[in-house]
Short mmCIF file of C-alpha atoms in Angstrom, two decimals:
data_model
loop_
_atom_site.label_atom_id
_atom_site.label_comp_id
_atom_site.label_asym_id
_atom_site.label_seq_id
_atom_site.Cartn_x
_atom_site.Cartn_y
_atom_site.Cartn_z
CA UNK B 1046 95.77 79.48 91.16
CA UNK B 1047 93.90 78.05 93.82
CA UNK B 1048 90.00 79.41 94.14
CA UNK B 1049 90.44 79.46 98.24
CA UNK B 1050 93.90 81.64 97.86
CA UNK B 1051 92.16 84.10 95.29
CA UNK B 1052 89.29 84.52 97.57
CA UNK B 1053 91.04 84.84 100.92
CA UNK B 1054 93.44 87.62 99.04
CA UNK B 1055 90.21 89.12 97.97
CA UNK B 1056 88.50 88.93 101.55
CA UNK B 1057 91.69 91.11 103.23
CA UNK B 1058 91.85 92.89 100.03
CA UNK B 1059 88.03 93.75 100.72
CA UNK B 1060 88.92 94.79 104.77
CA UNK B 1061 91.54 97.03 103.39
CA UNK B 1062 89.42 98.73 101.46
CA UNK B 1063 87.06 99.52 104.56
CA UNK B 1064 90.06 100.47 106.34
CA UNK B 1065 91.39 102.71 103.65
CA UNK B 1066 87.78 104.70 103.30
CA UNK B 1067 87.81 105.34 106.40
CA UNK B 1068 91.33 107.32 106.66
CA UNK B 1069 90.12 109.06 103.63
CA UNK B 1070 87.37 111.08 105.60
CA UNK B 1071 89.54 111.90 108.43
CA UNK B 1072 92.80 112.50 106.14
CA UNK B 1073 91.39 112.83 102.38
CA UNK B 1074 88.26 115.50 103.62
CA UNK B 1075 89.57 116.86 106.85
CA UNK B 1076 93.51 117.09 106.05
CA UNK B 1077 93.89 115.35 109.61
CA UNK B 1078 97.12 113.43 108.70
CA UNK B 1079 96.56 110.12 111.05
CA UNK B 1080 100.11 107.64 111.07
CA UNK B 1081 98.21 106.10 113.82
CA UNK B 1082 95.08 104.78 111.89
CA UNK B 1083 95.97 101.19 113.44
CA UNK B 1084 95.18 101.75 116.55
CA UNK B 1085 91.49 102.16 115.80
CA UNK B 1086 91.75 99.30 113.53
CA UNK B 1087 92.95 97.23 116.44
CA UNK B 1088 90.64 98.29 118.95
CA UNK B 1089 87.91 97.20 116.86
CA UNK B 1090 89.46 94.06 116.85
CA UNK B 1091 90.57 93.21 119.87
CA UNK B 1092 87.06 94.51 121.02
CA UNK B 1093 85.22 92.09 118.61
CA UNK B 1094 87.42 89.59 120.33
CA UNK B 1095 87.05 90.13 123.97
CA UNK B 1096 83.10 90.55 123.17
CA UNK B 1097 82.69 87.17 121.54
CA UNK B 1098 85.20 85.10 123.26
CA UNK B 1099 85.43 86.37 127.12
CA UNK B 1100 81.28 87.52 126.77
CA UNK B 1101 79.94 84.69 124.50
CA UNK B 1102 78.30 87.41 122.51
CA UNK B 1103 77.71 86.67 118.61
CA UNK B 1104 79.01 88.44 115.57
CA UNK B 1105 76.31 90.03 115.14
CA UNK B 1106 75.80 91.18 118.35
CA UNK B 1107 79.38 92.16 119.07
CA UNK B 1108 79.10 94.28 115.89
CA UNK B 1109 77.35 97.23 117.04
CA UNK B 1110 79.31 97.13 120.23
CA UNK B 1111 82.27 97.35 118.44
CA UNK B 1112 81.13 100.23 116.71
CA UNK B 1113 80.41 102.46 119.67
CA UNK B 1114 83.86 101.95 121.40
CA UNK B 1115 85.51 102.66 118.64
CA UNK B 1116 82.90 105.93 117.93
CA UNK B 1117 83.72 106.89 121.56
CA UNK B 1118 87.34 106.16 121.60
CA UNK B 1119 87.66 108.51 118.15
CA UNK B 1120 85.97 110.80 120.03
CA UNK B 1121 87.65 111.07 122.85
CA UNK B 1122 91.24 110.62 120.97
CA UNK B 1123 89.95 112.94 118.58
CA UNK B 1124 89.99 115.81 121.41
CA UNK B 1125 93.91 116.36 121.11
CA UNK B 1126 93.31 117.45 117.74
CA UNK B 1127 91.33 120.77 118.98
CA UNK B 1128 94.71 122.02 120.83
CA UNK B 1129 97.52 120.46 117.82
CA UNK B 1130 97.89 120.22 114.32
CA UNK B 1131 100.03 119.41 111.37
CA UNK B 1132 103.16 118.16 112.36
CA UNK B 1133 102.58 117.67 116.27
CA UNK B 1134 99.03 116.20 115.06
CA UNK B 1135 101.19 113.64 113.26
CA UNK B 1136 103.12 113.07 116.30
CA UNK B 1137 100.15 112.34 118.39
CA UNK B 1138 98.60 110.26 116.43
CA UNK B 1139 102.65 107.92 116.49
CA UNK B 1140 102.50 108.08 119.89
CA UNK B 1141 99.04 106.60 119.90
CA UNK B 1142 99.76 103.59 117.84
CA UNK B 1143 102.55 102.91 120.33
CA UNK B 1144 100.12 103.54 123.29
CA UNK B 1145 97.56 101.07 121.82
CA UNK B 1146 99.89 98.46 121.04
CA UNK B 1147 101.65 98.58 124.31
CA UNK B 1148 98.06 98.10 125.95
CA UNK B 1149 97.36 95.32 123.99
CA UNK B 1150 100.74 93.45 124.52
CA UNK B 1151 101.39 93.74 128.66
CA UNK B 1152 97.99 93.82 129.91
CA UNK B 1153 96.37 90.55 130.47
CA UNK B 1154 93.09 90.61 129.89
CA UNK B 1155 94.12 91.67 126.14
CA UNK B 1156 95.82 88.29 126.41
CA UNK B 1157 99.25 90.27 126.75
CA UNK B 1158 101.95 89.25 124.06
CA UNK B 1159 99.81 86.16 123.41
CA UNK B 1160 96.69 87.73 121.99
CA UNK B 1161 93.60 85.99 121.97
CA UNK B 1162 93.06 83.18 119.90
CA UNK B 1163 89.50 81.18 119.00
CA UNK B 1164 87.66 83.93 117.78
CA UNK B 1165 84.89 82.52 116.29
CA UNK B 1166 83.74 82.75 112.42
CA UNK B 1167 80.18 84.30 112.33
CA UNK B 1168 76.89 82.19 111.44
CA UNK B 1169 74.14 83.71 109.28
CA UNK B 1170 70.73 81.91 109.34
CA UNK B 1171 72.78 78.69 111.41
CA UNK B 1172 75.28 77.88 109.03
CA UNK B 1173 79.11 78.63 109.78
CA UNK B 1174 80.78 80.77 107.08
CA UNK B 1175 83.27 79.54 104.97
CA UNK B 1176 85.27 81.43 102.74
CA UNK B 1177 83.04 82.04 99.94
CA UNK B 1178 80.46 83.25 102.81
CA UNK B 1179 83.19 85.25 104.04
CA UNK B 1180 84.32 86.92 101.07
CA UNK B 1181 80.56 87.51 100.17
CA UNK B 1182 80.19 88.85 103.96
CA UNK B 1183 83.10 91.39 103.50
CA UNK B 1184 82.31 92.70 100.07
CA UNK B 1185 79.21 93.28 101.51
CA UNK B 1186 80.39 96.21 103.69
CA UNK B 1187 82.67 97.00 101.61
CA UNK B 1188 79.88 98.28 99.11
CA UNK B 1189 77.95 99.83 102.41
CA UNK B 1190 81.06 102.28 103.03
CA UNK B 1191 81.29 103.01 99.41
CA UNK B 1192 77.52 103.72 99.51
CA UNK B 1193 77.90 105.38 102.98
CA UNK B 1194 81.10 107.09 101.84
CA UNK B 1195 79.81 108.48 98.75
CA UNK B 1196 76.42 110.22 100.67
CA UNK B 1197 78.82 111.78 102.86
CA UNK B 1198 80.82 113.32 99.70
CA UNK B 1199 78.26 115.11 99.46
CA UNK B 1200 76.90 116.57 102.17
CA UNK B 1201 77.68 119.92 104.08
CA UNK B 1202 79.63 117.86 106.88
CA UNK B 1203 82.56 117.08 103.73
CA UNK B 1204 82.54 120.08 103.10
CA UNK B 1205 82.72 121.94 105.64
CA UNK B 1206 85.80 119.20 106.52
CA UNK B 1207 87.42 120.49 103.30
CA UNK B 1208 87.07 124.43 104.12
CA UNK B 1209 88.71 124.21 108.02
CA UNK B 1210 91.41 121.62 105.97
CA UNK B 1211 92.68 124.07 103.93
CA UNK B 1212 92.03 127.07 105.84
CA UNK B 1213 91.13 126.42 109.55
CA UNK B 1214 91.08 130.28 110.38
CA UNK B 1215 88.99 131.48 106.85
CA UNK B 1216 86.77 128.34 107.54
CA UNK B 1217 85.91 129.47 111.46
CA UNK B 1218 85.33 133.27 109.86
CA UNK B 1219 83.32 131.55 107.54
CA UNK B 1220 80.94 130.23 110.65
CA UNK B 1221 82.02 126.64 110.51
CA UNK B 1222 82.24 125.00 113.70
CA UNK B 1223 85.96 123.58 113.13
CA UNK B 1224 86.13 122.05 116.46
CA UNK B 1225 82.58 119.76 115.84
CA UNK B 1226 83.89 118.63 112.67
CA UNK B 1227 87.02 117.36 113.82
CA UNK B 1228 85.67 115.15 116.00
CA UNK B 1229 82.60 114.69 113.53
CA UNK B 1230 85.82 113.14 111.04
CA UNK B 1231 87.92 111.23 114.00
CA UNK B 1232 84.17 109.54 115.41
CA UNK B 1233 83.43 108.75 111.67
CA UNK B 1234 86.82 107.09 110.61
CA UNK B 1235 87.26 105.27 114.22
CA UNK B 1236 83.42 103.58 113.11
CA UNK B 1237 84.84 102.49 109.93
CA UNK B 1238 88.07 101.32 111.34
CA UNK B 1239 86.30 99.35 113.88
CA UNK B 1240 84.45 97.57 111.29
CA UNK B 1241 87.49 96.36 109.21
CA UNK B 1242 88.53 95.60 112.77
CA UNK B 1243 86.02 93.02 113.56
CA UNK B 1244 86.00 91.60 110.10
CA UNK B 1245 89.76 90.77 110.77
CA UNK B 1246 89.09 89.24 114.26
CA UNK B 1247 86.87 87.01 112.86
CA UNK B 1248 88.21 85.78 109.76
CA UNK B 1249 91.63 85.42 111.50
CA UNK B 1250 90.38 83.90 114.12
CA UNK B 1251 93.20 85.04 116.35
CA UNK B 1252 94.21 89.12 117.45
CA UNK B 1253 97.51 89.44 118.35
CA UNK B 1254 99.49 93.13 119.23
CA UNK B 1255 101.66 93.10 116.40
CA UNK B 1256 99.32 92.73 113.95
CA UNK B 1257 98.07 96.30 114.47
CA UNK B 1258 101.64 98.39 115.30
CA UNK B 1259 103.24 101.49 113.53
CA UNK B 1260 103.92 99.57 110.12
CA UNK B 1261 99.85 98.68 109.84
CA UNK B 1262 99.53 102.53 109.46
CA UNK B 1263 101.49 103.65 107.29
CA UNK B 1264 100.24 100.57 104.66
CA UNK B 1265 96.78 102.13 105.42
CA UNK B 1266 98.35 105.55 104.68
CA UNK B 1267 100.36 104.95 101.90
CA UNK B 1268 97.03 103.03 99.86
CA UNK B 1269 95.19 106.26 100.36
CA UNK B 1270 98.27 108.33 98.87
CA UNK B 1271 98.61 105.77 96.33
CA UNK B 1272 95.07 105.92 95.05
CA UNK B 1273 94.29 109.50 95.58
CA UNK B 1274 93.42 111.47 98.87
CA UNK B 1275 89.88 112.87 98.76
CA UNK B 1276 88.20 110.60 96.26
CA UNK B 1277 86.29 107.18 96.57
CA UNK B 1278 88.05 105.61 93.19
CA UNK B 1279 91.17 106.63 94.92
CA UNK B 1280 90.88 104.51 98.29
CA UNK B 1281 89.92 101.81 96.71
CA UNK B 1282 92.24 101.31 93.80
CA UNK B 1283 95.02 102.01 96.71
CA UNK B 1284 93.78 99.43 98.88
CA UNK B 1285 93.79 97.24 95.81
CA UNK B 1286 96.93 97.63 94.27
CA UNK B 1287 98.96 98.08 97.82
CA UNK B 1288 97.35 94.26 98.77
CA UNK B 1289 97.20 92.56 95.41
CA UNK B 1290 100.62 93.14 94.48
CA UNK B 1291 102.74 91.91 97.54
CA UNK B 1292 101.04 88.98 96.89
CA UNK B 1293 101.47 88.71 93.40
CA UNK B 1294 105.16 89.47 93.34
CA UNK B 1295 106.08 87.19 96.69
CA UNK B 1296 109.65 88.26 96.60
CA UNK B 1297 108.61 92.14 97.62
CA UNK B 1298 106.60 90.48 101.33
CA UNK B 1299 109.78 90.69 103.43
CA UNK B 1300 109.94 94.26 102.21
CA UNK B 1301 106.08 95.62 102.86
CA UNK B 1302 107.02 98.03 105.22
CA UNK B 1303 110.14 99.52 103.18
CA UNK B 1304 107.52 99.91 99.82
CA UNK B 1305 104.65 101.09 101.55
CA UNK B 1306 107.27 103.76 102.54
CA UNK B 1307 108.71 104.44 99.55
CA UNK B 1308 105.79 104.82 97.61
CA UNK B 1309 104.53 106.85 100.38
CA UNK B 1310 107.84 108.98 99.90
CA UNK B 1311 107.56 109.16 95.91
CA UNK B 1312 104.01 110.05 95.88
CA UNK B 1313 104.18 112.61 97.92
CA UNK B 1314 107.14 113.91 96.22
CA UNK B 1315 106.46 113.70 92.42
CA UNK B 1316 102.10 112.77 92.50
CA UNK B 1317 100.57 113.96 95.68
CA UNK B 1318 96.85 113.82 94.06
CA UNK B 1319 97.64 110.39 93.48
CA UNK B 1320 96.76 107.81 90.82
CA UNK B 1321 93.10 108.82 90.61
CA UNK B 1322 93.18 112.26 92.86
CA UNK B 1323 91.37 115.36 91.57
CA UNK B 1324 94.11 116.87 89.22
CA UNK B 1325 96.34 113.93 88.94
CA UNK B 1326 97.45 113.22 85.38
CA UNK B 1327 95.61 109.90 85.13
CA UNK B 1328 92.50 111.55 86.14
CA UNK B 1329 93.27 114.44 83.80
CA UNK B 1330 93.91 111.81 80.85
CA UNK B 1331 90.80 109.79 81.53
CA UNK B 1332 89.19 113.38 81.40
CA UNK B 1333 90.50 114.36 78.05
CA UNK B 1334 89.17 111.12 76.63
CA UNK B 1335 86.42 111.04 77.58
CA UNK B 1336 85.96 115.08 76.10
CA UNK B 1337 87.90 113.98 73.14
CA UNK B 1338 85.10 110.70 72.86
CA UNK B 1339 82.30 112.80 73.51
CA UNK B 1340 83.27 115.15 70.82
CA UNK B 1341 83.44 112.73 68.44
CA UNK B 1342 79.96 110.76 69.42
CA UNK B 1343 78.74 114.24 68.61
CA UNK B 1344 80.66 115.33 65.38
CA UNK B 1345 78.86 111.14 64.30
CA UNK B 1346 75.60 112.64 64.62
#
């Protein structure tokens, strides 16, 4: 297998992952159940886009830009959630994919149906990236949301997410501003999403409206099932396993969107923890061995 396929799997493998953290705090802490996690996705690229191609701005410079339009758009989209929830939360959050999307395809400075092509690759320190650079380049944020991701697991702001996501009146009794923290989670995820965003601008090269429609969220949604809502371990295994095999078994491509569903379906039906979710019977097996090891390391000395 070719070193350039294995690392150009590996580099959307990598923005998946991004993607994927990202829906777990808004989803896996707050129990806000996004099917329109795309959108943000594609604002962040189309953003990157526009920025660098109609502005002439760098990379590195459209970065942080990106960031804060997708922080303010999350916040702003974020607001519906204070009035709905549950299923007509799920609703709004369709309708917003299809809102996005239709932005994206008939106006024309969003290059309409066309896109926008010629995105450029980012430079570090002169040199053009290729795609070791690039893989290197994604990996590295991929390990800053982990980091990032895994200092937020454990502050008051998760948990707080948790409380008003299983009991939104108990948690307000409790004192817990509900209505901060759910746009705290949508301005959060949106950042994240914005990031994977611009990383898939720029190693496309090209943004076009069907690249970020209804079917892009419910891959994003069905990796976080897959791997475990809630949990670190569980976004990224999902990410991993929901991108590596499509591309290992080529036959299954034509049929992304129907197994994305279906093991969205199945999950939910017969594992809803997921593969490495608190509770799930992987996790509770890798538990037991490790007791069942420990025990024994001590009964050696």
């Amino acid at each position: 297998m070719p070193i350039g396929y294995v690392l150009t799997v590996s580099t959307f493998t990598g923005i998946f992952m991004i993607l994927t953290l990202s829906l777990n705090i808004l989803t896996g802490y707050a129990k806000q159940v996004s099917l329109g996690h795309a959108a943000f996705f594609g604002i962040g690229a189309y953003a990157s886009a526009i920025l660098t191609v109609k502005f002439g701005l760098s990379f590195w410079a459209a970065l942080p830009c990106v960031v804060a339009i997708t922080t303010l758009v999350g916040v702003f989209l974020g607001l519906p959630s204070l009035r709905v929830s549950h299923d007509f939360l799920v609703l709004s959050t369709i309708g917003l994919n299809f809102i996005v999307g239709s932005v994206f395809k008939y106006s024309s400075f969003f290059g309409g149906s066309m896109g926008i092509v010629g995105v450029p690759t980012p430079e570090l320190f002169g040199h053009t990236l290729g795609t070791p650079g690039y893989f290197g380049l994604t990996y590295t944020f991929v390990i800053l949301a982990i980091l990032t991701s895994f200092y937020f697991s454990k502050t008051w702001a998760r948990l707080a997410m948790e409380a008003f996501g299983e009991d939104e009146t108990a948690a307000k009794a409790m004192g817990i501003n509900v209505a901060k923290f759910k746009i705290y989670a949508f301005a959060i995820s949106s950042a994240y999403a914005g990031i994977a965003g611009a990383l898939w601008a720029h190693y496309v090269g090209s943004v076009f409206p069907d690249n970020f429609g209804f079917d892009r969220s419910i891959d994003i949604l069905a990796m976080l099932v897959l791997g475990g809502m809630g949990t670190i371990r569980g976004a990224v295994l999902g990410a991993f396993l929901l991108q590596v095999l499509p591309e290992a078994l080529r036959v299954i491509q034509d049929y992304r969107m129907l197994v994305s569903g279906g093991i969205l379906a199945l999950m939910i039906l017969f594992q809803p923890m997921g593969l490495l979710g608190r509770g799930s019977l992987l996790y509770r097996g890798f538990q037991t061995l490790r007791e069942r090891l420990g025990r024994r390391a001590e009964g050696a000395i």
